[in-house]
XYZ file of C-alpha atoms in Angstrom:
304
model
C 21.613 -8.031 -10.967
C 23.995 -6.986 -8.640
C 22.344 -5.361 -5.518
C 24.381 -4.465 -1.920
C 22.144 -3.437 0.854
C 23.575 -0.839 2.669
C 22.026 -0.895 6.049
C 20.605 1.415 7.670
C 20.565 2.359 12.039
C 17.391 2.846 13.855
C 18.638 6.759 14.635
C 19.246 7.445 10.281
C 15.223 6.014 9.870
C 14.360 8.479 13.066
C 15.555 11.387 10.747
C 13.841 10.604 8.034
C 10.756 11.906 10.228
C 11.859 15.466 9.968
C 14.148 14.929 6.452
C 11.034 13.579 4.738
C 8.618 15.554 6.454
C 5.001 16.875 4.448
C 3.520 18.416 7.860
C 1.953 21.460 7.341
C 2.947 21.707 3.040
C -0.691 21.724 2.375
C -1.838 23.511 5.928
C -2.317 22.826 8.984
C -5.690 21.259 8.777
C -4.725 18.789 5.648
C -6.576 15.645 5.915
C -5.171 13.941 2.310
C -1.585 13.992 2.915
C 0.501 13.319 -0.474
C -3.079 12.775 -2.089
C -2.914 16.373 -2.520
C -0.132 15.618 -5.211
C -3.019 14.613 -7.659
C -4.653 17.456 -8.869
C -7.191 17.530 -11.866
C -5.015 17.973 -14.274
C -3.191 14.759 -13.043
C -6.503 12.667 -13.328
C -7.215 13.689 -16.449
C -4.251 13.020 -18.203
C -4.182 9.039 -16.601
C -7.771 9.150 -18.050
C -6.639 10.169 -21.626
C -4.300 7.362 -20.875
C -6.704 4.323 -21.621
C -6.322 2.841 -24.624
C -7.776 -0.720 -25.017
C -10.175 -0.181 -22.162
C -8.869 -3.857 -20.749
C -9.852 -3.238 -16.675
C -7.985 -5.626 -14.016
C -8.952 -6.053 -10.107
C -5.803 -5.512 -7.663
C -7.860 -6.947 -4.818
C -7.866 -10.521 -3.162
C -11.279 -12.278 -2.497
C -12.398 -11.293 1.537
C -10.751 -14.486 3.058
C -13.004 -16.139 5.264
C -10.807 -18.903 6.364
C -8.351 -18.934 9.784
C -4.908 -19.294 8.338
C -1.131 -17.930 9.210
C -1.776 -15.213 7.391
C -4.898 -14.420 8.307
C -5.851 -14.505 12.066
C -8.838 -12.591 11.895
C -11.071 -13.738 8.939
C -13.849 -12.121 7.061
C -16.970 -12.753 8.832
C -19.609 -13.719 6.405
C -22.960 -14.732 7.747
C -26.117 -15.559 5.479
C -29.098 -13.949 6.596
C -31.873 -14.723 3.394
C -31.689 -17.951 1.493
C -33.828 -19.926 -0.090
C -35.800 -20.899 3.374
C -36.273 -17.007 3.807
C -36.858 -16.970 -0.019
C -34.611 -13.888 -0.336
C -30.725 -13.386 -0.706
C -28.969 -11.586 2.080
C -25.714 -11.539 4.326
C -23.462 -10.013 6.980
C -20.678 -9.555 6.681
C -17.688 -8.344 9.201
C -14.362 -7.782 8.550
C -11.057 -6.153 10.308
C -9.196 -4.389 7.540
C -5.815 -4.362 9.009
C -3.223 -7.329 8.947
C -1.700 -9.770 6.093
C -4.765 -11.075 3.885
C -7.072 -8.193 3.350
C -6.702 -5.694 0.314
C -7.162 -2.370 2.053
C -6.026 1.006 2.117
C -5.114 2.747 5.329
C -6.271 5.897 7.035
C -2.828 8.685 8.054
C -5.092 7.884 11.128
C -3.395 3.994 11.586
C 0.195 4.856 12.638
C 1.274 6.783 15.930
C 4.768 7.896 16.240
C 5.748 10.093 19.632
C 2.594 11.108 20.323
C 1.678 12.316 17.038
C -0.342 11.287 14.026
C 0.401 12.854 10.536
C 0.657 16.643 9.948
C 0.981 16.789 14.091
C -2.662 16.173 14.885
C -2.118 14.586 18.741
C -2.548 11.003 18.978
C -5.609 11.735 21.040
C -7.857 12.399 18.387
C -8.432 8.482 17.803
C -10.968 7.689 20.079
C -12.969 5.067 21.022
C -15.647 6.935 18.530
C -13.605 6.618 15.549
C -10.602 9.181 14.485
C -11.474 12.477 14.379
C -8.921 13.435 12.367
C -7.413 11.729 8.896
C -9.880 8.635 8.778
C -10.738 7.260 5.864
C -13.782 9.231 5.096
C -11.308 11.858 4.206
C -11.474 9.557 0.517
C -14.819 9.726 -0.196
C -13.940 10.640 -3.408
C -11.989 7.860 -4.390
C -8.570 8.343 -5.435
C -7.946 8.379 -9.569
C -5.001 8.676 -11.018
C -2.076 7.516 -12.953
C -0.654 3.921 -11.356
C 2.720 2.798 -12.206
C 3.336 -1.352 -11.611
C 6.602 -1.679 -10.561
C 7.731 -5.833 -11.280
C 11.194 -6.452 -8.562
C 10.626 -10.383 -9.540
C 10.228 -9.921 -13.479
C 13.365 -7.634 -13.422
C 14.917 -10.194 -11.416
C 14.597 -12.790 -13.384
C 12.919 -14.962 -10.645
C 8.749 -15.891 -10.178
C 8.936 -14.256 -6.714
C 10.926 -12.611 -4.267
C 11.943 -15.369 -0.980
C 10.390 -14.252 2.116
C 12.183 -11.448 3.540
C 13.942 -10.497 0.714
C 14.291 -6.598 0.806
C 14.143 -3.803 -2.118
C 16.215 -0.975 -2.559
C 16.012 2.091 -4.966
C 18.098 0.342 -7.060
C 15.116 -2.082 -7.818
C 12.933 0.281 -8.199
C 15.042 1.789 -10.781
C 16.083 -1.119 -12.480
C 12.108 -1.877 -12.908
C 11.274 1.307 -14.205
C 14.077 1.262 -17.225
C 13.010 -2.562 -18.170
C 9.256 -0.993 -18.217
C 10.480 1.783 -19.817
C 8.153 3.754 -17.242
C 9.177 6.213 -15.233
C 7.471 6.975 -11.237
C 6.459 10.737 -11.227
C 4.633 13.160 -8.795
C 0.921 11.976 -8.209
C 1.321 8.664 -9.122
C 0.179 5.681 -7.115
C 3.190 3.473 -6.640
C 2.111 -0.427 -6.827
C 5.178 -3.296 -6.045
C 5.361 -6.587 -6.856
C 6.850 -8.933 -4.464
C 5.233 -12.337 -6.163
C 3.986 -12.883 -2.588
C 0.868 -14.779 -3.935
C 2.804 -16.834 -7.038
C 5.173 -17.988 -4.052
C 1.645 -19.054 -2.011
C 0.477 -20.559 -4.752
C 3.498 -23.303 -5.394
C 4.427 -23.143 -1.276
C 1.542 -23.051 0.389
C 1.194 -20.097 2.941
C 3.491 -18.774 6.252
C 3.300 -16.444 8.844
C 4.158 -12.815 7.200
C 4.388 -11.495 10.465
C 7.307 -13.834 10.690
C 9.440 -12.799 6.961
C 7.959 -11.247 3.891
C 9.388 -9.297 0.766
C 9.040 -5.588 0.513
C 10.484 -2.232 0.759
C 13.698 -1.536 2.654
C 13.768 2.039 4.420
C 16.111 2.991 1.737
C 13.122 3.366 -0.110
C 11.437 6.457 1.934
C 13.684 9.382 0.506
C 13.277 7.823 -3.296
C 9.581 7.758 -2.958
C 9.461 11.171 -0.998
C 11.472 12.684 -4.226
C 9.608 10.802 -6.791
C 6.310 12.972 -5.348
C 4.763 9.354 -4.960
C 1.230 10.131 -4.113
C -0.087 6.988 -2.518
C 1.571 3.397 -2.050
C 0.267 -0.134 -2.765
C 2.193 -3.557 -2.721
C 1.417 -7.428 -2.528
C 2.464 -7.563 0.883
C 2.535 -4.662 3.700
C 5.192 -2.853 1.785
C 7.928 -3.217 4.788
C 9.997 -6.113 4.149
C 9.437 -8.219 7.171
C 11.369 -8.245 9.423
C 12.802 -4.767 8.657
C 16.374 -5.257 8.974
C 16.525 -1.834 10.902
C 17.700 -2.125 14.427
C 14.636 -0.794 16.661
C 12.361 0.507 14.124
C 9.731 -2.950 13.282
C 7.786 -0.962 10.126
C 9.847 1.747 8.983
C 7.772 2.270 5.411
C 4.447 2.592 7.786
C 5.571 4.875 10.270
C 7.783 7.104 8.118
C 5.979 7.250 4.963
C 2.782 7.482 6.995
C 3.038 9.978 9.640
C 5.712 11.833 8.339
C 4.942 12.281 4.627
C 1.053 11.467 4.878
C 1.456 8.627 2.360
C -1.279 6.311 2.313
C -0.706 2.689 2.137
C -2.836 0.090 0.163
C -1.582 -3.819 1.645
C -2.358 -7.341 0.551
C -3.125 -6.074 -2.818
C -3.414 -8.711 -5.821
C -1.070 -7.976 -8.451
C -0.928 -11.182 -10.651
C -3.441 -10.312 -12.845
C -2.340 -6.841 -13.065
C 1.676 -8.072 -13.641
C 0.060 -10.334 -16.632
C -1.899 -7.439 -18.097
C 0.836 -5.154 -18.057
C 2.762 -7.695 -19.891
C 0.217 -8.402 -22.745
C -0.668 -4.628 -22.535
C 3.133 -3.762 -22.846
C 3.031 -0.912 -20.635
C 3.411 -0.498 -16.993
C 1.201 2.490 -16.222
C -2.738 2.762 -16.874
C -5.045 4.593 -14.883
C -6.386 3.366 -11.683
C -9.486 4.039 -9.524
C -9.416 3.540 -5.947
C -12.879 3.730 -4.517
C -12.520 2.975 -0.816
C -15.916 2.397 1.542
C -17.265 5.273 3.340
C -16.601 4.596 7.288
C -16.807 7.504 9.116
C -14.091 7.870 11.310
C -12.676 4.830 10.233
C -8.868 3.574 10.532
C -8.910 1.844 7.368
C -11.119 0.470 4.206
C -11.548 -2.961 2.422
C -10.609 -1.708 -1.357
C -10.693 -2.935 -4.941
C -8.202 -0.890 -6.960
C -9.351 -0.810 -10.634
C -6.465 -0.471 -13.248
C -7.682 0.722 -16.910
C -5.545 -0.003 -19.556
């Protein structure tokens, strides 16, 4: 497929903060940012939607083990075994970074002093945010998901390290899947980040991965794209936009209130979708209660 990246200047991503901008669409006191696109009409037409009943995991296993990717493993201590003669553990994890599946709070990303909807930067404190953390999603998050497959349209197993998406991928994914991204739907990419681990070995993401070029923010802000998941961070890495390091995060998070679901697993789902022959199916994101918290381990559920 023939694809030209037109690049874009650190000043054109700046304006997508006010171009793009959801602050104050659903008041001034929102807390679920584009969540609010999925209403109950929305969740009950992605749960007429299952058919076979086939459910998939879009999470990776809590890595306990110091790697590239992963520079602050999963604690996991045993607490009962059979010299207690009981089972128990502790566990402790950091939710952010490259290896765990997790969904972030509007709370993670500060840009000029501000968080999403305008709430000051001040209300994350050292006692947790008191504004937009995760707790806000206590309720989970069900609707319709969409898998969209850049490597299968490609023609390729994976996309090289790096290796940036435009709209015109997105596109071209949707018509092969005959599937098209509409408003409320959870967006999930496929980069082939953990095929490409799997015959390579891993790398430092911080140092190149595949994912979404800024290009990307206006398409998903006019798609009505409710929430955001990928097999990496969804930024390509590095962002290939002069001055700006994450321009998905901060503009799709503090300017349109887009949450963000990284390190996702999306094999299993890819191969599903494929014996399934459909690319949408209703998922169930049930993140963990943490009051206050910046973020959430998560296992997205897609029904088919």
């Amino acid at each position: 497929m023939s694809r030209e990246l037109r690049r874009l200047t650190g000043p054109e991503v700046e304006k997508f903060h006010e171009s793009l901008s959801n602050w104050g669409r659903w008041g001034e006191r929102d807390q679920l940012g584009a969540l609010n696109l999925i209403d109950a009409k929305k969740r009950a037409a992605a749960a007429a939607s299952v058919r076979s009943g086939r459910s998939v995991s879009c999470a990776r296993a809590l890595d306990t083990v110091l790697s590239p990717e992963n520079t602050a493993p999963v604690l996991h201590h045993m607490i009962g075994t059979a010299t207690e003669q009981w089972g128990g553990d502790w566990f402790g994890i950091a939710p952010h970074g490259f290896a765990t599946s997790h969904v972030d709070a509007l709370c993670h990303i500060f840009h000029e002093g501000r968080l999403y909807n305008g709430y000051p930067i001040e209300r994350v404190t050292a006692h947790g945010a008191l504004e937009l953390g995760i707790h806000e999603l206590a309720s989970g998050v069900v609707s319709r998901g969409v898998l969209l497959d850049i490597p299968r349209v490609r023609g390729v197993g994976y996309l090289e390290p790096g290796e940036p998406i435009v709209p015109e991928d997105l596109e071209a994914a949707e018509a092969q899947a005959n599937v098209r991204v509409e408003s409320g739907d959870v967006l999930l990419v496929r980069t082939g980040r953990w095929a490409l681990r799997a015959e390579r070995g891993p790398w430092n993401p911080r140092e190149r991965l595949a994912g979404l070029y800024a290009s990307c923010l206006p398409w998903l802000h006019s798609r009505g794209v409710a929430a955001l998941g990928c097999d990496g961070v969804s930024d390509v890495v590095p962002s290939q936009v002069e001055g700006v390091p994450m321009p998905i995060h901060t503009v799709a998070i503090v300017a349109m209130g887009l949450h963000l679901l990284d390190n996702l697993e999306l094999e299993g789902l890819a191969r599903a979708c494929a014996e399934e022959k459909r690319s949408d199916f209703l998922l169930v994101i049930a993140p963990l209660v943490l009051f206050r918290g910046t973020a959430s381990p998560v296992n997205p559920i897609a029904i088919f």
